[in-house]
Structure formats: C-alpha cells, structure tokens
Short mmCIF file of C-alpha atoms in Angstrom, two decimals:
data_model
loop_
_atom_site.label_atom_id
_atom_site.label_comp_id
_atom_site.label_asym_id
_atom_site.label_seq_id
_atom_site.Cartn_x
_atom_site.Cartn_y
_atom_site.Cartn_z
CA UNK A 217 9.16 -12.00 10.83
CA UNK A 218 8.19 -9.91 13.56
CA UNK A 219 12.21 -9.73 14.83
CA UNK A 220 13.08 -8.40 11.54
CA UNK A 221 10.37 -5.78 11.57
CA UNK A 222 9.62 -4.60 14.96
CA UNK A 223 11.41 -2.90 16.84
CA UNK A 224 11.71 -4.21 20.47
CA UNK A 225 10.11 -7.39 20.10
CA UNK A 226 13.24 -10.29 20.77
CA UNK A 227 11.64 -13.67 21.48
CA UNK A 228 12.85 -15.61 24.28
CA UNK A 229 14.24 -18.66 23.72
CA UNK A 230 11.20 -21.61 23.38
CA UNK A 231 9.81 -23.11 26.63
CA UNK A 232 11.31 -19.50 28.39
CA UNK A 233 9.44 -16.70 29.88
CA UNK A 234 10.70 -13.29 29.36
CA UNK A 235 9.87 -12.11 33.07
CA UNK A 236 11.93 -9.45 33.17
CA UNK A 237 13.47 -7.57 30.55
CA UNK A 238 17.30 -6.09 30.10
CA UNK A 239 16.19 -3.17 29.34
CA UNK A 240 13.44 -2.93 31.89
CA UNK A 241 10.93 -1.62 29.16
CA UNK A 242 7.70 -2.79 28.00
CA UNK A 243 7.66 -4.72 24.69
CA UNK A 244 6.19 -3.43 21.94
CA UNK A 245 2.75 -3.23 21.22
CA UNK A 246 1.04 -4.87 18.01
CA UNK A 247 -2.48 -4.92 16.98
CA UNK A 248 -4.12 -8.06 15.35
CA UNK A 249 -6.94 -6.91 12.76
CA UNK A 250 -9.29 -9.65 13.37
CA UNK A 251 -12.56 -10.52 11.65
CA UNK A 252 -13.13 -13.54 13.22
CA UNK A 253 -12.21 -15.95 10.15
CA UNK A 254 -9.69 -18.27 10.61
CA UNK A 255 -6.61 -16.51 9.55
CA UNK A 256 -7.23 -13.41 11.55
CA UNK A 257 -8.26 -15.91 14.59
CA UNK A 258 -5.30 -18.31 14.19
CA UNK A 259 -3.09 -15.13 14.11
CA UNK A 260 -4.56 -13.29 16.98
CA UNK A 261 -3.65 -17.18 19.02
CA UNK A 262 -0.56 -17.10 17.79
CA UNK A 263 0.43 -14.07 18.78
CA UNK A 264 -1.52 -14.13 22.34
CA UNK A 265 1.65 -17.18 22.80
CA UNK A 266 3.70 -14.75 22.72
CA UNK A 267 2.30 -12.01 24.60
CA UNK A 268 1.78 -14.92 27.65
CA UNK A 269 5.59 -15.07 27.22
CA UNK A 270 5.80 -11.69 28.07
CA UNK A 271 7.59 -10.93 24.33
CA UNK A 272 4.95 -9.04 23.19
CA UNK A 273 2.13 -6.43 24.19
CA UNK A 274 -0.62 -7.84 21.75
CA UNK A 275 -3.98 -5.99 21.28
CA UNK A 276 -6.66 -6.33 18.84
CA UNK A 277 -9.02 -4.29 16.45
CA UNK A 278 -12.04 -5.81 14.38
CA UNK A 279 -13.79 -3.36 11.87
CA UNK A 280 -17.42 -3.67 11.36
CA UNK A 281 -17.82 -2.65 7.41
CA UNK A 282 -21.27 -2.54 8.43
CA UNK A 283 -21.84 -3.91 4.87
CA UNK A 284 -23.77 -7.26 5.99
CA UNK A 285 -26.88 -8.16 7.98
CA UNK A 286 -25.71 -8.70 11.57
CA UNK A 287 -21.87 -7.51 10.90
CA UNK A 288 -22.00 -5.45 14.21
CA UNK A 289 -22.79 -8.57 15.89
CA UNK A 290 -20.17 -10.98 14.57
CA UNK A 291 -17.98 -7.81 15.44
CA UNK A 292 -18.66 -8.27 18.99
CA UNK A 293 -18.16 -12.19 18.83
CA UNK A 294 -14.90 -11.78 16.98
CA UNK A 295 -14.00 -8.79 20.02
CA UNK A 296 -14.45 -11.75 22.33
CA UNK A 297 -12.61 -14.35 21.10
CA UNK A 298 -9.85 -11.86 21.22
CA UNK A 299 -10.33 -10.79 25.14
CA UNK A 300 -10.99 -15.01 25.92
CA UNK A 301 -7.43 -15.22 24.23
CA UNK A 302 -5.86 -12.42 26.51
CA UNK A 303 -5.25 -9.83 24.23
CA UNK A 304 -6.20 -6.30 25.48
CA UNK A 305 -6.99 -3.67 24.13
CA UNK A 306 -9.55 -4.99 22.10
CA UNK A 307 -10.89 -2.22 19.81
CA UNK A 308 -14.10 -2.45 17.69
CA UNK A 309 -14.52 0.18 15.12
CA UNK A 310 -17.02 0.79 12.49
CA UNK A 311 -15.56 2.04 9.07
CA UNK A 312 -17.36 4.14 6.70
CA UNK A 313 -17.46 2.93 3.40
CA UNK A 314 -17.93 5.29 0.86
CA UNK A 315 -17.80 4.18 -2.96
CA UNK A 316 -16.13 7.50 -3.93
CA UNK A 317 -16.22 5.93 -7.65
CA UNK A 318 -14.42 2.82 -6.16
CA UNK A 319 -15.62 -0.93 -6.57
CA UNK A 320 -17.21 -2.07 -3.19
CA UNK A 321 -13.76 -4.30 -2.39
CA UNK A 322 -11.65 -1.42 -2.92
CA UNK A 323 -13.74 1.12 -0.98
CA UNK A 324 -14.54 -1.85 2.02
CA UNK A 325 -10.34 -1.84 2.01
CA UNK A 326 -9.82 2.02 2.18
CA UNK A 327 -12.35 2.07 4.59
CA UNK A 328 -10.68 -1.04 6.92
CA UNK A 329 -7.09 0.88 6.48
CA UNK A 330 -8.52 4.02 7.41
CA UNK A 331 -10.00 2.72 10.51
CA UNK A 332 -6.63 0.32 11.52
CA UNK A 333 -4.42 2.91 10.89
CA UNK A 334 -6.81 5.64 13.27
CA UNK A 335 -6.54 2.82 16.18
CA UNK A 336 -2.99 2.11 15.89
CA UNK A 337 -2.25 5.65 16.50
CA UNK A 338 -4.84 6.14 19.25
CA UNK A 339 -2.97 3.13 20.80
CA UNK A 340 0.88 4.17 20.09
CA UNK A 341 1.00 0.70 18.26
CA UNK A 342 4.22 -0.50 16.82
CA UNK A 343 2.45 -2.39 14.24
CA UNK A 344 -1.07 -3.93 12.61
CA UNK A 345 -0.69 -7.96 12.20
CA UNK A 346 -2.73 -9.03 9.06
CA UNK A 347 -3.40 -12.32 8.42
CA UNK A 348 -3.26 -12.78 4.90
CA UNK A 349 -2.26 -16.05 3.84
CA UNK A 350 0.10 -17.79 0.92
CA UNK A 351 -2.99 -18.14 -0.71
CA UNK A 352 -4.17 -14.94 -0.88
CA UNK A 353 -1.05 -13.95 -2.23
CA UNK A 354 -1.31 -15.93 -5.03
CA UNK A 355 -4.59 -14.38 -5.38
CA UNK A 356 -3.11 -11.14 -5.49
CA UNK A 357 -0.10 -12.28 -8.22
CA UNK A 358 -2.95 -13.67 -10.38
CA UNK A 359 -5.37 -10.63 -10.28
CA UNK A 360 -2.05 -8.35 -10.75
CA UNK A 361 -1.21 -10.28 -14.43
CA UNK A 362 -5.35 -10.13 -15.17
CA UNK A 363 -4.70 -6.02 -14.79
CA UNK A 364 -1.73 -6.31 -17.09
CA UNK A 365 0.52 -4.57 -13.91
CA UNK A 366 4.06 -3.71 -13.47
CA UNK A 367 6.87 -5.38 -10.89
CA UNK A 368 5.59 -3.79 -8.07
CA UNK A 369 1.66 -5.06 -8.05
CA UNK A 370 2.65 -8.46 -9.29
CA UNK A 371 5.02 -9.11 -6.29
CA UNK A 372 2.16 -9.00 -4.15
CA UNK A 373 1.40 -8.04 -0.77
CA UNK A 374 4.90 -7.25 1.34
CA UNK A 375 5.41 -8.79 4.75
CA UNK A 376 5.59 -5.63 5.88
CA UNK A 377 5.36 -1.56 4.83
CA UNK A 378 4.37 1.10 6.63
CA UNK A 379 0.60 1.49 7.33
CA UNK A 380 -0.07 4.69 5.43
CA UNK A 381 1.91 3.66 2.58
CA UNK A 382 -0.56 0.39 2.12
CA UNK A 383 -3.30 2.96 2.98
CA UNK A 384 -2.53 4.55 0.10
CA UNK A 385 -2.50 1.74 -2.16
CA UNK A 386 -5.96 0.95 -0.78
CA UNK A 387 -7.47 3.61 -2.21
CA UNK A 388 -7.57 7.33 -2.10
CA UNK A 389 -7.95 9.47 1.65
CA UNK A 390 -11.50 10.98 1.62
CA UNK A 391 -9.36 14.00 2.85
CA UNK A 392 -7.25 13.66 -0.63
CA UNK A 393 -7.98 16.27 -2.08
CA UNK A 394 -6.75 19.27 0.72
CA UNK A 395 -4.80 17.60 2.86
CA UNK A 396 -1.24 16.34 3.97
CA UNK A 397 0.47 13.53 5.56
CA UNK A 398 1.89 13.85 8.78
CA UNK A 399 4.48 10.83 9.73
CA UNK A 400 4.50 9.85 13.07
CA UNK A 401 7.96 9.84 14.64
CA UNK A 402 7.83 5.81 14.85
CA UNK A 403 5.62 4.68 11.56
CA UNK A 404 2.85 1.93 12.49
CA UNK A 405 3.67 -1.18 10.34
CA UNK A 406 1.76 -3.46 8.69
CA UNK A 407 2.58 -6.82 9.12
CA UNK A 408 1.83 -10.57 7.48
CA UNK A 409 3.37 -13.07 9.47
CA UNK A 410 1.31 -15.70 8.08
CA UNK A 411 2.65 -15.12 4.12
CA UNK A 412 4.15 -18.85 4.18
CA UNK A 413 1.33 -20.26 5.80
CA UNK A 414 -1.86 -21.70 3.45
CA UNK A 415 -5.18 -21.07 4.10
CA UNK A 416 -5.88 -25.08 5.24
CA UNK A 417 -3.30 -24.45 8.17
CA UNK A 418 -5.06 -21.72 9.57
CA UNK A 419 -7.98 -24.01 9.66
CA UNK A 420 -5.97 -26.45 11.46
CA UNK A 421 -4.61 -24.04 13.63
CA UNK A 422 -8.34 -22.34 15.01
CA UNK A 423 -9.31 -26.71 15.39
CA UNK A 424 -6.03 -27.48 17.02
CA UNK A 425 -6.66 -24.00 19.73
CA UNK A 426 -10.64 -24.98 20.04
CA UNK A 427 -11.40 -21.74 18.07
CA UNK A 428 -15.08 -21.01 16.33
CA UNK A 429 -14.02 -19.22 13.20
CA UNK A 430 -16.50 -17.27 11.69
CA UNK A 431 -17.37 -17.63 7.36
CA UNK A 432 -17.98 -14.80 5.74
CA UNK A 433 -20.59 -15.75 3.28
CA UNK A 434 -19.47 -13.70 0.25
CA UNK A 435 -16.36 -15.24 0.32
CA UNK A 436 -18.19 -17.83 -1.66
CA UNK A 437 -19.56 -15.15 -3.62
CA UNK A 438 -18.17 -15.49 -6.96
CA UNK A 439 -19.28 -12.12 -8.01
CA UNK A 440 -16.09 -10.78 -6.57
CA UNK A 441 -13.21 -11.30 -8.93
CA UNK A 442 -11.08 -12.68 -6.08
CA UNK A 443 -13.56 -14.68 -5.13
CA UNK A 444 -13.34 -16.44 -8.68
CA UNK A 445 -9.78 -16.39 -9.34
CA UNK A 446 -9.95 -18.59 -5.33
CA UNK A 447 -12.77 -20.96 -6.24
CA UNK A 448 -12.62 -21.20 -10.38
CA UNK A 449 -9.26 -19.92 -11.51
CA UNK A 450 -6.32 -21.27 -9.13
CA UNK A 451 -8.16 -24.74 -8.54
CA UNK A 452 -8.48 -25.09 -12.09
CA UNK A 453 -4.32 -24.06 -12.93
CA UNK A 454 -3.81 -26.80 -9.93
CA UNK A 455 -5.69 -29.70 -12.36
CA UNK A 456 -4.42 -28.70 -15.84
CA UNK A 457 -0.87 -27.35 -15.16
CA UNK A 458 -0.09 -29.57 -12.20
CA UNK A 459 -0.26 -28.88 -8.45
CA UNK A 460 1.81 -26.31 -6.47
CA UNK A 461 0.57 -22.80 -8.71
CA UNK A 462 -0.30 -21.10 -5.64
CA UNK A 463 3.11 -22.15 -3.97
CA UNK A 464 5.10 -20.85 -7.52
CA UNK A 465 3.09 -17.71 -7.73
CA UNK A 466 4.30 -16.57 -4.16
CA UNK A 467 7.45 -17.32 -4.89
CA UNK A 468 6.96 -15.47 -8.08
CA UNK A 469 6.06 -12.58 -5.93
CA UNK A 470 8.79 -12.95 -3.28
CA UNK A 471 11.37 -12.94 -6.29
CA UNK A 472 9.81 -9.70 -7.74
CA UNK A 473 9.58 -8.47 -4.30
CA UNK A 474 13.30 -7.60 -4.29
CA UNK A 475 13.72 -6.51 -7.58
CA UNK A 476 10.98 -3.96 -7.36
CA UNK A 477 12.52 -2.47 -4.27
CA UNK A 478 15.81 -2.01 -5.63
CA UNK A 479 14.27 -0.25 -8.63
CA UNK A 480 12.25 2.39 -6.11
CA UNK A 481 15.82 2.91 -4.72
CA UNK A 482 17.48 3.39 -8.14
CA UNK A 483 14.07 5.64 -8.77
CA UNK A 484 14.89 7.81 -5.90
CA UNK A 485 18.42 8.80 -7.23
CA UNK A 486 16.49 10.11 -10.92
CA UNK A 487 14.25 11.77 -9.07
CA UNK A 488 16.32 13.55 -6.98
CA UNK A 489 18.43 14.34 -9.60
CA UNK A 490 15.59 15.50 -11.79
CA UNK A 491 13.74 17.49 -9.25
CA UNK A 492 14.07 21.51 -10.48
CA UNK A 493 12.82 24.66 -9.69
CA UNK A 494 9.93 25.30 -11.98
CA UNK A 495 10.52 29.20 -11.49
CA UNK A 496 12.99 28.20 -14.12
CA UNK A 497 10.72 27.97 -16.99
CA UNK A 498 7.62 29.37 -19.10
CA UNK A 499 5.25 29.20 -16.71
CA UNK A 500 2.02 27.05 -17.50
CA UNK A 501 -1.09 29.21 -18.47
CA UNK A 502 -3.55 28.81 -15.54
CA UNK A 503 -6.19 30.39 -13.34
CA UNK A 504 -5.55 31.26 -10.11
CA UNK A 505 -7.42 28.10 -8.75
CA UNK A 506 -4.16 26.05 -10.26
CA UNK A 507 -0.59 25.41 -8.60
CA UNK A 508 2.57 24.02 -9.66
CA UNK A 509 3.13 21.17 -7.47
CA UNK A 510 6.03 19.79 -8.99
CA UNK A 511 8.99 20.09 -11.82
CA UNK A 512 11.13 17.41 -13.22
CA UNK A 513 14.53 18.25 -15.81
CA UNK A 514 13.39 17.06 -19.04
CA UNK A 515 17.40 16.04 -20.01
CA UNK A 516 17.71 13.91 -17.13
CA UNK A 517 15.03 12.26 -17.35
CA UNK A 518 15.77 11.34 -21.17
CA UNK A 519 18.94 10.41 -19.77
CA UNK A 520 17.42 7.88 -17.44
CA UNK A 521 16.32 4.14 -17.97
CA UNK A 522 12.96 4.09 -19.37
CA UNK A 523 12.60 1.59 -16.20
CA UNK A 524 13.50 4.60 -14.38
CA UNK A 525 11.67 6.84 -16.11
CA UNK A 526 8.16 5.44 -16.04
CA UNK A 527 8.55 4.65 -12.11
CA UNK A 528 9.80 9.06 -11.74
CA UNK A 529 6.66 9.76 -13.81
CA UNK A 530 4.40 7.40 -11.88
CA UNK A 531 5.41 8.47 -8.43
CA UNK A 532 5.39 12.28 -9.47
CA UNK A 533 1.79 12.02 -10.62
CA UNK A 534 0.66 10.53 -7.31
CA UNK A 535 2.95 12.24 -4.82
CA UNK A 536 1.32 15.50 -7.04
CA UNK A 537 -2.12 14.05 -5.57
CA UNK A 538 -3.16 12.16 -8.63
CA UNK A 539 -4.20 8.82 -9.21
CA UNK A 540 -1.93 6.21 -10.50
CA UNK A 541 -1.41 6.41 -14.17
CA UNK A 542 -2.69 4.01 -16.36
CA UNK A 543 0.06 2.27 -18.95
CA UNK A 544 -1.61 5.00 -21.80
CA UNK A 545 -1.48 7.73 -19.62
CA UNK A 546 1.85 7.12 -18.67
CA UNK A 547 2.80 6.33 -22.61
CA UNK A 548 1.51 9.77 -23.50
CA UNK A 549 3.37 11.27 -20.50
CA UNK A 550 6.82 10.03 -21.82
CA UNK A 551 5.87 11.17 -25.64
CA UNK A 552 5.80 14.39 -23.92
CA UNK A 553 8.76 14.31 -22.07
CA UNK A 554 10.80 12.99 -25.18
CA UNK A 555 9.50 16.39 -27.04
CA UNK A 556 6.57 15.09 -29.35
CA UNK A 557 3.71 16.56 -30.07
CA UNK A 558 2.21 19.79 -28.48
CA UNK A 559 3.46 21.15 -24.92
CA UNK A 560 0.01 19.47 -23.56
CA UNK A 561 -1.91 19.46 -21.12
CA UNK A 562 -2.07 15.76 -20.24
CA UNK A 563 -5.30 15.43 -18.23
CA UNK A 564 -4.56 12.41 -15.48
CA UNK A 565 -7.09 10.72 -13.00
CA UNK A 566 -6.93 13.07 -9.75
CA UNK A 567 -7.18 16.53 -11.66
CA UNK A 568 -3.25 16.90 -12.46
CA UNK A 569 -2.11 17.88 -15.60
CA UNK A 570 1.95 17.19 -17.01
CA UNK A 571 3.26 20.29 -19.13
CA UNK A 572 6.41 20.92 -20.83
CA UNK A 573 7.39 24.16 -20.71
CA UNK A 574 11.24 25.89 -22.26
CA UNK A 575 13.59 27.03 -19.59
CA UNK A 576 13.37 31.08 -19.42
CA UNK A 577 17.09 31.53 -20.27
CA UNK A 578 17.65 29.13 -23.51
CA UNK A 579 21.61 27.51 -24.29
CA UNK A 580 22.17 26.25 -28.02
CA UNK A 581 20.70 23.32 -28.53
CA UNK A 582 24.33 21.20 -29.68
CA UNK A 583 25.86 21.89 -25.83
CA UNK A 584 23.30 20.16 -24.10
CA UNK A 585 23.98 15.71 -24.62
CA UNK A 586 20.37 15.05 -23.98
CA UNK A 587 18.47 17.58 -26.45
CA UNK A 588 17.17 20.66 -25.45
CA UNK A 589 16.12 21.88 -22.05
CA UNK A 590 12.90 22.07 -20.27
CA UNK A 591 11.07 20.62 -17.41
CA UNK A 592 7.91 18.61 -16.97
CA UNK A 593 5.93 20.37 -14.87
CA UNK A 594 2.58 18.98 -12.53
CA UNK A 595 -0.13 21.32 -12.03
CA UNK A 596 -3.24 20.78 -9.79
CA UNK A 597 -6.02 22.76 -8.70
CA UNK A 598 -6.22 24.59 -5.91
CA UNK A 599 -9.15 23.56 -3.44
CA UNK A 600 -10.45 25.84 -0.10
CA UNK A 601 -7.08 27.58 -0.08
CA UNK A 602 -4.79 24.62 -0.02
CA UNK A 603 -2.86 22.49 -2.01
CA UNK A 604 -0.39 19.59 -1.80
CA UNK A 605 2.81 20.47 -2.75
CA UNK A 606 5.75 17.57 -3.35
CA UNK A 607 9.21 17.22 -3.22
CA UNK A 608 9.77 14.32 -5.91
CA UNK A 609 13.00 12.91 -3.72
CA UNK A 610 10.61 11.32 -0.74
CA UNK A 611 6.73 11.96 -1.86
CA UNK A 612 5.98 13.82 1.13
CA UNK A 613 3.80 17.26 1.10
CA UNK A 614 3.89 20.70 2.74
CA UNK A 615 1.17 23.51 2.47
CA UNK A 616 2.05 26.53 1.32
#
C-alpha cells in the first residue's frame, strides 16, 4: 500500500537492507498517529521494520484529546513505546476539542485531524499512517446505511486521500468561516495500511512484538453509536445471518470505492462545464455583508445525470463554505434548479443560500434544448472583510 501511495518509498527486497540508495536521497518520511491501542501500536512496529531497513523515515505523533482522566499520561507512555521502537520524531500534541454544535466523536476527530495534519507539515511528512482496521470499516459501512448515505460515505474509509481532504470530512475548520486553503506543493497523505487486517491480528501482532497496548475504556462504552454497532450490532449480524458480515461489508465498501471515484471524475466534467459568470444574470437582492461565491448554468445542469447533478450541487454548497446538504436540502435544491416554485432563497447549513436568477440578455425560450436560461447562484455572507470564493471545477478558494 505504501508503494502505491508514497512517493519514494520502494521496499527492498525481504531479508535486504537498503544501505544505500540509487538515488542517494533520503526516503520519505511518514508519521504513525499512535494512541497506544493495538492497531496504532502494531502499525507503528510494523512500520519501525521498515524504517530499520532503511526504506522508510518513520516518525510518530500521539494526540492527547485531553478528554479523559490521565490522557496526558497515557500520551507520554504511548510517546515511548514509539521512541523504544526507533521511530523519531516522536511528537505529542494536545488537540483542542471544541463541540462547535458537533457530537463529542465528531469534534474529538476534527480536533485529532487538525492536530496530525499541523505536525505533518511542521515535519515535511509525506504521509500520516492510521491504523484503522477491516473492522472498523465495517463499522463505518454500517453506520453509513443507519444515516441513509450516498456511494461515497458507504464505501468507507479510503486507503488513502489527502490529509486536508479527510480533514474536511471530519468536521468543519474552526477557521471556516474566513479563511482559505493553501495546498502544500507535495499534499500530506493519509494512509491505512492495515484496511485488510482485523482487529484480533493487531492483537496478535502487539503479543507476537512484546507490546503493552493500552484500552481505551470508552471503547466499551456503548453510549457511542460505534461503540454499539462493534459490540451489539455486527456480533449479532455474525449469529443470525451467518459469519463473515464484517469481511462482506468491506468488500462492499472497496466495490463502492471505485464507483464513487469515477462518479467525482464524471462530476468534475458537469461542473466545469456548468461553471458561469454570475455577472451574467439578475443579480440576487442582498446587503452588502453578502457575496456571490459561485454560479452554475441552469441548462446544463438539467442536461446532466441526476447522479451528476446531485454530486455538482453537493460539492458547490460545500466548496461555497457550507455544510453538506442533507437529502431534503438537496431535493429542494434540484426543484429549484428544474424551475419550480419561487426563485428562493434556499437557506443551507453553513449560511449559503442557492438562487435562481434569469440571464440579463433573454433568447426565446424554443432555441434553447434544455428550457430556459439561468444560473444557480451561491451566496454567503461576508465575515471581517473576507470571503471564500470557489471555482466549482477543483473546490479550491481565493480571497478577493
């Protein structure tokens, strides 16, 4: 896995040392996020193999949440295990957690992401090594179907994407609201090298290497709703359907996997396609606290796939600096966009609002194949002077 997604790393042949290099250049550096459970542990040994083997530069970071009793302690005991193991540097961060309206799972992961991400590019790391497990992509699948998702959340957790982009499906930047991305020049990964693995072999793995992995007591806390779809719902599919569900849901996910990134590249084309000038059209009635942020061809996107469609929509509302919109949402979005009802607003999560407005020079209505012209168009308001603006082709931002 970590051949096919980082650059630089080759691994020598087994029972070789890579001493010296052809290139005479250091491998790549990786960071292990390790909590000190087993997975994280058994990852952070299996990747110190192949920094001993001179393949890899391996480092480490373990986040205190600071959410437990004593978490800055087991911090420091996980921070060992991963110097005893050679792996350098070893970084221990604290994360603020802030609920931000968030459930206290999603706004402990925005919190971890924020800090990984912050290390890896204090560090010039090539990549973050997570040690999610087959099982806890099953997890994943089977929380995605309770939500009633589309493709893309019920394929799971990808072996690997670029950091900010799983950021961003962690939760929203505390900075959302005013500011941009910046890409680096070489984007930090995140990686799961252990997606085929189940959770009983990383046990087996931290007993085989004399590791003491740490439990994190609300893992058995079945208050969390992936805690009880590990201990009540998936052991309890494995007796009355037959064994092997977690197995068939990551398959399940590795299947829809593919097919949802070939729809984001279809996606890309409509959007691009779509993407207009709003100067084009009525403009929206607003304040002067509200911006356009974005402007979409109504034709073409009647023109496109409703699979299309809905995933154009989706990413415009979030790339606009919305949340995700919910499958009503959405619903009323397209009623707009296929000319029902009043020219809106449609108030969406994250203070955007979808328009349609009439193009400022009007054609007859019988020339144009896909009815008559217009353009969705985003607004947002403005906050301390700045505002995210998006091209709908790549969902990056500028300031104006």
């Amino acid at each position: 896995m970590l051949e096919r997604h980082v650059p630089g790393f080759r691994a020598a042949p087994t029972g070789r040392t890579r001493r010296n290099r052809a290139d005479d250049t250091e491998p790549p550096l990786v960071l292990v996020a390790c909590s000190g459970g087993p997975d994280s542990l058994a990852l952070a040994s299996i990747a110190a193999h192949f920094a001993r083997r001179g393949d890899l530069r391996v480092g480490a970071v373990v986040v205190d949440h600071a959410l437990q009793e004593g978490s800055a302690e087991q911090a420091e005991r996980a921070a060992r295990e991963c110097e005893e193991l050679g792996l350098a540097p070893v970084r221990t961060v604290r994360a603020e957690v802030e609920r931000r309206g968030m459930g206290p799972e999603m706004a402990a992961r925005t919190a971890r992401y924020e800090a990984l991400g912050r290390v890896a590019r204090e560090e010039t790391a090539r990549a973050v090594l997570l040690g999610h497990t087959l099982d806890d992509q099953a997890e994943t699948v089977v929380l995605g179907l309770a939500r009633g998702s589309g493709t893309r959340s019920l394929s799971g957790m990808p072996e690997a994407r670029i950091l900010e982009e799983a950021r961003a499906e962690a939760g929203p930047r505390p900075d959302a609201e005013a500011t941009v991305r910046d890409e680096p020049e070489a984007p930090t990964l995140v990686v799961r090298p252990l997606l085929s693995l189940r959770r009983e072999d990383t046990l087996a793995i931290c007993e085989a290497e004399g590791l003491a992995a740490w439990h994190d007591p609300t893992n058995d806390q079945t208050a969390f709703r992936r805690n009880r779809v590990r201990h009540e719902i998936l052991p309890f599919l494995d007796e009355r359907i037959g064994p092997g569900i977690p197995q068939a849901l990551a398959r399940t996910a590795a299947i829809l996997g593919a097919d949802a990134d070939f729809l984001e590249q279809c996606a890309n084309d409509v959007a691009r396609e779509a993407a207009t000038d709003p100067a084009g059209y009525h403009p929206v009635p607003r304040g002067e606290d509200t911006a356009v942020v974005a402007a979409l061809s109504l034709p073409r996107l009647r023109a496109a796939h409703s699979a299309m469609r809905r995933r154009v929509l989706a990413r415009s509302v979030v790339d606009a600096g919305g949340e995700s919109p919910s499958f009503e949402r959405l619903t009323a979005i397209e009623e707009l966009v296929a000319g029902h009802g009043n020219a809106g607003p449609i108030q969406l999560a994250g203070h955007v609002a979808a328009w349609r407005r009439r193009p400022l020079t009007v054609e007859r209505d019988e020339e144009r194949p896909h009815g008559p012209e217009g353009a969705l168009v985003l607004t947002r308001p403005v906050e301390e002077g700045r505002i995210r603006v998006n091209d709908p082709t790549h969902g990056g931002g500028v300031n104006p």
